[in-house]
């Protein structure tokens, strides 16, 4: 089976770098499945898990918070605002962030930045989903 190089990079570090047979990510217009020799594209990403399928039916799942994905024939690069592997996620912190965001959205103070609260909630939910908790 053919492979491609995949890199997931944040401003702080390289979170994943390796060979893959497929990348599944959620772009702003829907879910994308990228395989080797895919047509070139650049797309913004939503806050959602990114799945990298590697050799032998193994899968690496990352919690990605926004950014962009660039696809070239043999390489996929994800430039993410944040990206975390399941073992790097502090589940208690993610739960607390979810509770804070839900509380803010339920109270609806006049000075509430709704978009920011929704962003925080989605990021916390994605982190919890990827961590498996």
Short mmCIF file of C-alpha atoms in Angstrom, two decimals:
data_model
loop_
_atom_site.label_atom_id
_atom_site.label_comp_id
_atom_site.label_asym_id
_atom_site.label_seq_id
_atom_site.Cartn_x
_atom_site.Cartn_y
_atom_site.Cartn_z
CA UNK A 1 0.00 0.00 0.00
CA UNK A 2 1.33 3.46 -0.83
CA UNK A 3 2.20 5.91 1.93
CA UNK A 4 2.59 9.62 2.46
CA UNK A 5 4.46 11.75 4.95
CA UNK A 6 2.32 13.45 7.60
CA UNK A 7 3.37 16.26 9.91
CA UNK A 8 1.22 17.90 12.57
CA UNK A 9 2.90 21.06 13.81
CA UNK A 10 1.96 23.70 16.39
CA UNK A 11 3.82 26.94 17.14
CA UNK A 12 5.51 25.11 20.04
CA UNK A 13 6.46 21.72 18.59
CA UNK A 14 6.05 18.91 16.09
CA UNK A 15 3.25 16.75 17.54
CA UNK A 16 3.36 14.00 14.91
CA UNK A 17 5.72 13.18 12.08
CA UNK A 18 5.63 9.92 10.20
CA UNK A 19 4.32 7.79 7.37
CA UNK A 20 0.59 7.20 6.91
CA UNK A 21 -1.84 5.54 4.57
CA UNK A 22 -4.68 7.98 5.30
CA UNK A 23 -5.50 11.17 7.21
CA UNK A 24 -9.05 11.98 8.29
CA UNK A 25 -9.71 15.58 9.37
CA UNK A 26 -12.68 17.91 9.65
CA UNK A 27 -12.40 20.92 7.37
CA UNK A 28 -14.76 23.87 7.47
CA UNK A 29 -16.87 22.28 4.72
CA UNK A 30 -16.94 18.76 6.12
CA UNK A 31 -14.90 15.67 6.80
CA UNK A 32 -11.94 14.93 4.55
CA UNK A 33 -10.25 11.62 3.91
CA UNK A 34 -6.81 12.13 2.41
CA UNK A 35 -4.88 9.27 0.83
CA UNK A 36 -1.52 9.22 -0.98
CA UNK A 37 -1.54 11.04 -4.34
CA UNK A 38 -4.55 13.17 -3.35
CA UNK A 39 -5.01 16.32 -5.39
CA UNK A 40 -3.30 19.36 -3.84
CA UNK A 41 -5.40 21.49 -1.51
CA UNK A 42 -5.25 23.87 1.42
CA UNK A 43 -8.18 24.07 3.82
CA UNK A 44 -8.92 25.56 7.24
CA UNK A 45 -9.66 22.99 9.94
CA UNK A 46 -12.35 22.91 12.59
CA UNK A 47 -11.78 21.97 16.21
CA UNK A 48 -12.01 18.19 15.96
CA UNK A 49 -10.02 15.00 16.23
CA UNK A 50 -7.59 14.23 13.40
CA UNK A 51 -7.01 10.55 12.69
CA UNK A 52 -3.77 9.40 11.09
CA UNK A 53 -3.89 5.80 9.86
CA UNK A 54 -0.48 4.19 9.81
CA UNK A 55 0.81 0.86 8.55
CA UNK A 56 -0.80 -2.26 9.95
CA UNK A 57 -4.21 -0.69 10.65
CA UNK A 58 -2.81 1.36 13.52
CA UNK A 59 -4.24 4.80 14.16
CA UNK A 60 -2.95 7.93 15.87
CA UNK A 61 -5.69 10.28 17.05
CA UNK A 62 -4.91 13.91 17.88
CA UNK A 63 -7.06 16.66 19.40
CA UNK A 64 -6.59 19.55 16.96
CA UNK A 65 -7.85 23.06 17.61
CA UNK A 66 -8.12 24.86 14.32
CA UNK A 67 -5.40 25.65 11.87
CA UNK A 68 -4.83 24.63 8.26
CA UNK A 69 -4.12 21.47 6.35
CA UNK A 70 -1.97 21.50 3.22
CA UNK A 71 -2.06 18.45 0.97
CA UNK A 72 0.52 17.69 -1.70
CA UNK A 73 0.84 14.42 -3.61
CA UNK A 74 3.02 12.68 -1.05
CA UNK A 75 2.78 14.95 2.02
CA UNK A 76 0.12 16.28 4.38
CA UNK A 77 1.05 19.12 6.69
CA UNK A 78 -1.28 20.29 9.44
CA UNK A 79 -0.39 23.65 10.95
CA UNK A 80 -2.53 23.70 14.08
CA UNK A 81 -3.13 26.28 16.77
CA UNK A 82 -2.94 23.40 19.26
CA UNK A 83 -2.64 19.64 18.87
CA UNK A 84 -2.39 16.99 21.56
CA UNK A 85 -1.92 13.25 21.72
CA UNK A 86 -4.27 11.37 24.10
CA UNK A 87 -1.49 10.78 26.64
CA UNK A 88 -0.74 14.53 26.79
CA UNK A 89 -4.31 15.54 27.66
CA UNK A 90 -5.13 16.48 31.25
CA UNK A 91 -8.66 15.06 31.45
CA UNK A 92 -9.54 16.86 34.70
CA UNK A 93 -8.49 20.17 33.17
CA UNK A 94 -10.56 19.44 30.05
CA UNK A 95 -13.62 18.61 32.18
CA UNK A 96 -13.21 21.80 34.18
CA UNK A 97 -12.91 23.82 30.95
CA UNK A 98 -16.08 22.18 29.62
CA UNK A 99 -17.98 23.02 32.82
CA UNK A 100 -16.79 26.66 32.74
CA UNK A 101 -17.77 27.06 29.10
CA UNK A 102 -21.20 25.47 29.63
CA UNK A 103 -21.81 27.70 32.65
CA UNK A 104 -20.90 30.83 30.68
CA UNK A 105 -23.15 29.84 27.79
CA UNK A 106 -26.07 29.04 30.11
CA UNK A 107 -25.79 32.31 32.09
CA UNK A 108 -25.55 34.55 28.99
CA UNK A 109 -24.23 37.71 30.60
CA UNK A 110 -24.58 40.76 28.34
CA UNK A 111 -20.79 41.10 28.04
CA UNK A 112 -20.29 37.40 27.20
CA UNK A 113 -18.15 36.64 24.17
CA UNK A 114 -20.35 33.79 22.90
CA UNK A 115 -17.98 32.77 20.13
CA UNK A 116 -15.08 32.45 22.56
CA UNK A 117 -17.18 30.38 25.00
CA UNK A 118 -18.36 28.08 22.19
CA UNK A 119 -14.75 27.70 21.01
CA UNK A 120 -13.64 26.76 24.55
CA UNK A 121 -16.48 24.24 24.86
CA UNK A 122 -15.68 22.59 21.53
CA UNK A 123 -11.98 22.41 22.38
CA UNK A 124 -12.73 20.78 25.77
CA UNK A 125 -15.14 18.27 24.20
CA UNK A 126 -12.59 17.34 21.52
CA UNK A 127 -9.87 16.86 24.12
CA UNK A 128 -12.14 14.61 26.18
CA UNK A 129 -13.18 12.62 23.10
CA UNK A 130 -9.58 12.02 22.05
CA UNK A 131 -8.50 11.09 25.58
CA UNK A 132 -11.24 8.47 25.66
CA UNK A 133 -12.78 9.82 28.90
#
